[in-house]
PDB file of C-alpha atoms in Angstrom:
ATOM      1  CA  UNK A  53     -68.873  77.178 -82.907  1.00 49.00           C
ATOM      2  CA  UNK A  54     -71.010  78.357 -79.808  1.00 52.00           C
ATOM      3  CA  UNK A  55     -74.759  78.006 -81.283  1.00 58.00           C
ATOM      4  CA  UNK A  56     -75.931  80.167 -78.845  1.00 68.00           C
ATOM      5  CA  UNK A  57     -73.925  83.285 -80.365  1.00 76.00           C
ATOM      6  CA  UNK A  58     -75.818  85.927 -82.563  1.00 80.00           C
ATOM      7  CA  UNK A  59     -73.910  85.607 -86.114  1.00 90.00           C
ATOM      8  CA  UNK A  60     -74.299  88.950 -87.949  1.00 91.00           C
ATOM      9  CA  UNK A  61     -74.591  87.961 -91.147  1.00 95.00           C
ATOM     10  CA  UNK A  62     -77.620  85.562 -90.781  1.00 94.00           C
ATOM     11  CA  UNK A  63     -79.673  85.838 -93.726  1.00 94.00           C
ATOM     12  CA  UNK A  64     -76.729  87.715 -96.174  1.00 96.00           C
ATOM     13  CA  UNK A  65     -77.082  85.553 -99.253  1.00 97.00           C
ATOM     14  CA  UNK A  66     -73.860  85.114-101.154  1.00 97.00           C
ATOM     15  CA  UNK A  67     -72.422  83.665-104.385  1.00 97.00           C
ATOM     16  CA  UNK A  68     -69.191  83.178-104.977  1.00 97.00           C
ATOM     17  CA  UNK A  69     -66.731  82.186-107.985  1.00 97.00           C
ATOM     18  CA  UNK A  70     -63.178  82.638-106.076  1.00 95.00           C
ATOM     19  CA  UNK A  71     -61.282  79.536-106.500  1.00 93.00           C
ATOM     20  CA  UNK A  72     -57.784  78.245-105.258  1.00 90.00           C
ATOM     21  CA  UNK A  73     -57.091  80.388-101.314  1.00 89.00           C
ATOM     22  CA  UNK A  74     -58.162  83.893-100.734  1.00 89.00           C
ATOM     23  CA  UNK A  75     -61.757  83.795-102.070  1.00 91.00           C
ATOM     24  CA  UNK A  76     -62.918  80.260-100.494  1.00 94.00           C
ATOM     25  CA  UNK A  77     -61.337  81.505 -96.933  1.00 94.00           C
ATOM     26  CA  UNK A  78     -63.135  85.026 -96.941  1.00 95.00           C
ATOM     27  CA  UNK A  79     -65.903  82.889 -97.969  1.00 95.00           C
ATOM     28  CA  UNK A  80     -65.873  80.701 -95.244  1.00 96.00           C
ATOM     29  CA  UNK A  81     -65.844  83.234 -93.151  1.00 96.00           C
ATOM     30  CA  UNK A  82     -68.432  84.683 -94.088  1.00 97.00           C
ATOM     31  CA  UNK A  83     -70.380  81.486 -93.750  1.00 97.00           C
ATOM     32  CA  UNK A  84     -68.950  81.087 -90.197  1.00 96.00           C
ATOM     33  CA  UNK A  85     -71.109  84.398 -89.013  1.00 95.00           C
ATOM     34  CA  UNK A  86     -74.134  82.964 -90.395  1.00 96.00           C
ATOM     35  CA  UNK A  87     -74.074  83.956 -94.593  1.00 97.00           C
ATOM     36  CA  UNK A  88     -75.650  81.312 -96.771  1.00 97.00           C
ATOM     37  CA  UNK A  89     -73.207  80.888 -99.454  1.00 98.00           C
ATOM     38  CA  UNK A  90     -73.153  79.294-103.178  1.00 98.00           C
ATOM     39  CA  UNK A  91     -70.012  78.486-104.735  1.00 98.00           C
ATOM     40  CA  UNK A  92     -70.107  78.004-108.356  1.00 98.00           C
ATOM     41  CA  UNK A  93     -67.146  76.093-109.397  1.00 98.00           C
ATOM     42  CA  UNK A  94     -65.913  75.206-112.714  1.00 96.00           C
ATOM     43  CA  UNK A  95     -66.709  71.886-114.761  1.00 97.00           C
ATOM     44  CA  UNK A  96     -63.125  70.934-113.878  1.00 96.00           C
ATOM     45  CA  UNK A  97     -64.124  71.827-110.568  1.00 96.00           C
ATOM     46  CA  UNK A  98     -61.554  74.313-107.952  1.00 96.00           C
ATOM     47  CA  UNK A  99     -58.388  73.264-108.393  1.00 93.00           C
ATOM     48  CA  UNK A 100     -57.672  73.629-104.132  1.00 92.00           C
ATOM     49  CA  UNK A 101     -59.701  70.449-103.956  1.00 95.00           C
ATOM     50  CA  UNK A 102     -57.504  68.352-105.558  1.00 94.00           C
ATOM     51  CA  UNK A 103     -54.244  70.302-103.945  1.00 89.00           C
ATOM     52  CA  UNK A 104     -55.564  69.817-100.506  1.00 91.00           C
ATOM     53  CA  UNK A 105     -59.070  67.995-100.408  1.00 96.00           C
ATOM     54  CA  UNK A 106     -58.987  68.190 -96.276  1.00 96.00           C
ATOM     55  CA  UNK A 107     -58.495  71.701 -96.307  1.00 94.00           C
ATOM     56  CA  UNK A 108     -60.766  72.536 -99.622  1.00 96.00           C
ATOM     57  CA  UNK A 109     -63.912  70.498 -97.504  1.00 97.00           C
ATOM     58  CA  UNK A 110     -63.448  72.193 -94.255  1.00 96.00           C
ATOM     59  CA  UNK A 111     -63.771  75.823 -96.064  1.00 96.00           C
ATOM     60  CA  UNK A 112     -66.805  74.509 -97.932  1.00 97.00           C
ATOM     61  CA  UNK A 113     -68.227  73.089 -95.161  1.00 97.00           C
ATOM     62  CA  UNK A 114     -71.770  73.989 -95.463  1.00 96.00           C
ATOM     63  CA  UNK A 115     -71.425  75.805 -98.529  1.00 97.00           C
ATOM     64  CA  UNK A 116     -73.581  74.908-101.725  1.00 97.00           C
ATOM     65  CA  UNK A 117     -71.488  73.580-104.664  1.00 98.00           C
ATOM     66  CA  UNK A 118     -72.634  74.413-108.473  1.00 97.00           C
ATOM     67  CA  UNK A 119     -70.625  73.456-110.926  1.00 97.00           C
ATOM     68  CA  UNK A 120     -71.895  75.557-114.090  1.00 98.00           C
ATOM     69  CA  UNK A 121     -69.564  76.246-117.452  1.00 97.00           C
ATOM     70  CA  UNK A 122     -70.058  80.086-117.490  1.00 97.00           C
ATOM     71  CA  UNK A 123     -68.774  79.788-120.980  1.00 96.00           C
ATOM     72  CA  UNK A 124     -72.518  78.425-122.117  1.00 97.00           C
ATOM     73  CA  UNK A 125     -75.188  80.299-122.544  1.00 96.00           C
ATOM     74  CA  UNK A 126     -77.017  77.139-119.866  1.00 97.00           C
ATOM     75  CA  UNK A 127     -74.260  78.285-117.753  1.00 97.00           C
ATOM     76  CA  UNK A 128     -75.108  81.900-117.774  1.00 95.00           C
ATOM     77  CA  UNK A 129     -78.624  81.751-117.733  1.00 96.00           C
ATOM     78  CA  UNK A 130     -78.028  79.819-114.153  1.00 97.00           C
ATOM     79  CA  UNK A 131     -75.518  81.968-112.871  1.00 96.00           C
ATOM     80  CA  UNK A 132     -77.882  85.173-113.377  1.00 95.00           C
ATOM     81  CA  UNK A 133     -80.719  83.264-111.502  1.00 96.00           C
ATOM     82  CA  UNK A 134     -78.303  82.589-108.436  1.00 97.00           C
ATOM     83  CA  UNK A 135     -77.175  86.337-108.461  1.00 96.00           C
ATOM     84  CA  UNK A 136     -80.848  87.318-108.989  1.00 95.00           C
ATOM     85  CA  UNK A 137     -81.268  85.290-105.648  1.00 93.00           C
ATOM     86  CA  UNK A 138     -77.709  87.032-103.782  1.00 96.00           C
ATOM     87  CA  UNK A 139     -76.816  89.699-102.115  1.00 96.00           C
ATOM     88  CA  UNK A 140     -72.855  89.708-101.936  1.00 95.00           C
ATOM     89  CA  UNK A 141     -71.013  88.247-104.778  1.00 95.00           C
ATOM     90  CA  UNK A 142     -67.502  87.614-104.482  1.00 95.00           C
ATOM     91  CA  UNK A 143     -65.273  86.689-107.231  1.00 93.00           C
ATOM     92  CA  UNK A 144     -61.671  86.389-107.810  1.00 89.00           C
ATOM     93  CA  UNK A 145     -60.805  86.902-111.748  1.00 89.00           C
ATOM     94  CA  UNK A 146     -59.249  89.392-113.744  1.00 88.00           C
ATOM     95  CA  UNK A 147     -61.721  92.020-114.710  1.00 89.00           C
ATOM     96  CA  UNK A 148     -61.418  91.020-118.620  1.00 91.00           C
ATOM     97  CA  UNK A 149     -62.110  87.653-117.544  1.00 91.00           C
ATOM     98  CA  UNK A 150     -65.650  88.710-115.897  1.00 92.00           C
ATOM     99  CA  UNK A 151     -66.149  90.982-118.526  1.00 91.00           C
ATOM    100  CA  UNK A 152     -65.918  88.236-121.259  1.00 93.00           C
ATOM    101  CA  UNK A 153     -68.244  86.230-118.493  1.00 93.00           C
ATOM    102  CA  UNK A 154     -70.856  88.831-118.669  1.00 91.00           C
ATOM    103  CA  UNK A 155     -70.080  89.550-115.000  1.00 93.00           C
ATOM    104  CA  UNK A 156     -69.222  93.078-115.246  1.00 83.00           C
ATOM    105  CA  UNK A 157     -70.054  96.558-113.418  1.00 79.00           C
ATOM    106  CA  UNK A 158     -73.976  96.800-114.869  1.00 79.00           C
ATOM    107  CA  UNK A 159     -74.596  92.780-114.709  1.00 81.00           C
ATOM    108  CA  UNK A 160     -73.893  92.875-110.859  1.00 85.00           C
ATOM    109  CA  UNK A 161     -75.102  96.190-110.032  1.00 83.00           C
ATOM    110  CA  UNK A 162     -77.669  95.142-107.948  1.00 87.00           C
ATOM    111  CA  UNK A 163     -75.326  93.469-105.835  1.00 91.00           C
ATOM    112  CA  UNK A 164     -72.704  93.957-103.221  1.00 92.00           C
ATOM    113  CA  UNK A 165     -69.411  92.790-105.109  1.00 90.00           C
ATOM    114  CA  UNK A 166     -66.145  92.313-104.079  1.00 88.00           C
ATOM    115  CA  UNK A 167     -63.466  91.197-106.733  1.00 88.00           C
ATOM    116  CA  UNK A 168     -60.000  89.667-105.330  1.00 85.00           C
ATOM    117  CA  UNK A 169     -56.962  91.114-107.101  1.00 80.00           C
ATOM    118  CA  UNK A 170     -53.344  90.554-107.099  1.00 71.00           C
ATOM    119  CA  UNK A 171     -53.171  94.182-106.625  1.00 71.00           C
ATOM    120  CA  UNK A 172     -55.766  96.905-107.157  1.00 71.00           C
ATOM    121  CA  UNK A 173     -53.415  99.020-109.213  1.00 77.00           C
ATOM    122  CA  UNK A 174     -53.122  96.037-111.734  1.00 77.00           C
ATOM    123  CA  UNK A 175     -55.904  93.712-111.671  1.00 73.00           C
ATOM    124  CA  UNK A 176     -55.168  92.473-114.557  1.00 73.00           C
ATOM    125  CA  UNK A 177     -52.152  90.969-113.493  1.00 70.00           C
ATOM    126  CA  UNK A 178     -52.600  87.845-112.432  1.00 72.00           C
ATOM    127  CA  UNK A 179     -50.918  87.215-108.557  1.00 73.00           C
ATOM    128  CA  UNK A 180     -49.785  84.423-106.447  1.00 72.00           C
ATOM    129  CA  UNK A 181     -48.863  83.770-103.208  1.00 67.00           C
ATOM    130  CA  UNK A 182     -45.186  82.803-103.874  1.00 71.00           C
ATOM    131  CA  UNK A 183     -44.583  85.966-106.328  1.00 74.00           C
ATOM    132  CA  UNK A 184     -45.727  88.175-103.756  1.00 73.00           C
ATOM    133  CA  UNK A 185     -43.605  86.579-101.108  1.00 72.00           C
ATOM    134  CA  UNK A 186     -40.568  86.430-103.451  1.00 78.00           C
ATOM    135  CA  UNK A 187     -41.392  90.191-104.140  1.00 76.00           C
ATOM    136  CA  UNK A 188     -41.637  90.614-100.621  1.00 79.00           C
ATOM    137  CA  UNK A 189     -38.027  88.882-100.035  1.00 81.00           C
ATOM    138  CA  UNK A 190     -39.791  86.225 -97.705  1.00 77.00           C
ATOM    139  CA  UNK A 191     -38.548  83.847 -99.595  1.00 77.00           C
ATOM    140  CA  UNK A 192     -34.787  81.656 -98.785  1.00 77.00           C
ATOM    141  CA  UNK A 193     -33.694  78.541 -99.730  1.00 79.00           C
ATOM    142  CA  UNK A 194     -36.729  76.563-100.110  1.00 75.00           C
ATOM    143  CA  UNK A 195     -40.440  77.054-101.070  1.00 70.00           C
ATOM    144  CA  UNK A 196     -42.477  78.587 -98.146  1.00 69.00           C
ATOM    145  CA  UNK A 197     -44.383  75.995 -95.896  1.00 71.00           C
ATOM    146  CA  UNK A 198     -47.650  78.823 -95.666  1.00 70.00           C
ATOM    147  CA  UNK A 199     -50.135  81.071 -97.714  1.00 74.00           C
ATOM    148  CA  UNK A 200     -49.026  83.774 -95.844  1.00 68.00           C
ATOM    149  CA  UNK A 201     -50.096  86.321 -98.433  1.00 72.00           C
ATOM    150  CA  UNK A 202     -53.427  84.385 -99.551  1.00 77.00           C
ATOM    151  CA  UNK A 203     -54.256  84.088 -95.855  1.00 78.00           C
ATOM    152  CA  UNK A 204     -54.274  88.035 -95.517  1.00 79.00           C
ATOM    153  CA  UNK A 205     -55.858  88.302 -98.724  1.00 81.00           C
ATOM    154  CA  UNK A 206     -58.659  86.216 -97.492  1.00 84.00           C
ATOM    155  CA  UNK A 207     -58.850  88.756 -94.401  1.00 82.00           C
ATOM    156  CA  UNK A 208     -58.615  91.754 -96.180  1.00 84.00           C
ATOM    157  CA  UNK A 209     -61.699  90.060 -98.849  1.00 86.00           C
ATOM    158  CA  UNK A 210     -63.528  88.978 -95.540  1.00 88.00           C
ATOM    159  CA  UNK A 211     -63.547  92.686 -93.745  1.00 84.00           C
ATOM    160  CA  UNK A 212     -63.824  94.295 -97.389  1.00 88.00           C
ATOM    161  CA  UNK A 213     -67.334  92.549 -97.251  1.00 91.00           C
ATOM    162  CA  UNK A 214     -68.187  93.490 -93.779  1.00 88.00           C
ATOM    163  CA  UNK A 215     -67.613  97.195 -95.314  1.00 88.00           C
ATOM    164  CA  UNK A 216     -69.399  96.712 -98.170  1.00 89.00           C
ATOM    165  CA  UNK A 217     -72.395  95.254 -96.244  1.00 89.00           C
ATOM    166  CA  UNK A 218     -72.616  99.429 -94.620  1.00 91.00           C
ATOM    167  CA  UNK A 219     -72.766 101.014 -98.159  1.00 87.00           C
ATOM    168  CA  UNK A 220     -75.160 101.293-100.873  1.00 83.00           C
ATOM    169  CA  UNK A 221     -75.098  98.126-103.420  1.00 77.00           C
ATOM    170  CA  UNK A 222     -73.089  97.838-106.717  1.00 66.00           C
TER     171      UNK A 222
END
């Protein structure tokens, strides 16, 4: 990356939860135009990294890793000093699942947030790449050899931020 280019979003602080494709790729985009990012991961850590370590350390490149068990209050009680810290957080959970995590509407509300969502008319269905290819009818003989769907998911989260950035936080 040329050094000598402005990046935008120098001094955005952001923390994000997203695991597997769309929410570490809009997240290392984000880092790419200068955000300082946290990634708080799981115990069992994000399950990308053991899919496709190459590919899970270039999108963290740069990128603090906390592993926290949001389950415990320990947990918790980090994960609302890192948000307290933040000024984007990005997630990628059902909203039940933040809800039962304590990360709901008033816990973030000082924040920019952007939650990724199989679709925004049913977030609490969970999606995949492959169902929404199948759905799609990308899908032939064999399974598909890209993320074509988390790869625009992961553009759509990455401009969603850059719109959120322009409005008023929560």
């Amino acid at each position: 990356m040329d050094q000598e280019r402005a990046r935008p979003l120098e001094g955005v602080r952001v923390v994000s939860i997203a695991l597997n494709v769309p929410g570490p790729l809009a997240v290392a985009r984000l880092r790419s135009e200068g955000a300082r990012v946290v990634k708080v991961e799981p115990p069992t850590g994000d399950p990308l990294a053991a899919i496709c370590r190459a590919w899970y350390d270039e999108l963290h490149e740069d990128v603090s890793i906390e592993q926290l068990d949001l389950k415990t209050t320990e947990g918790s009680r980090a994960m609302r000093a890192l948000l307290a810290d933040a000024d984007v957080f990005v997630s990628s959970q059902r909203p039940a699942s933040l809800a039962r995590l304590g990360l709901d509407d008033s816990s973030v509300e000082h924040l920019w947030w952007l939650n990724v969502v199989g679709e925004l008319a049913h977030p609490e269905t969970p999606g995949h790449d492959l169902t929404y290819q199948a759905r799609a009818g990308l899908l032939g003989e064999s399974m598909p050899i890209s993320l074509f769907a988390d790869v625009l998911g992961a553009e759509r989260a990455f401009a969603g931020v850059l719109l959120l950035l322009r409005q008023p936080r929560g």
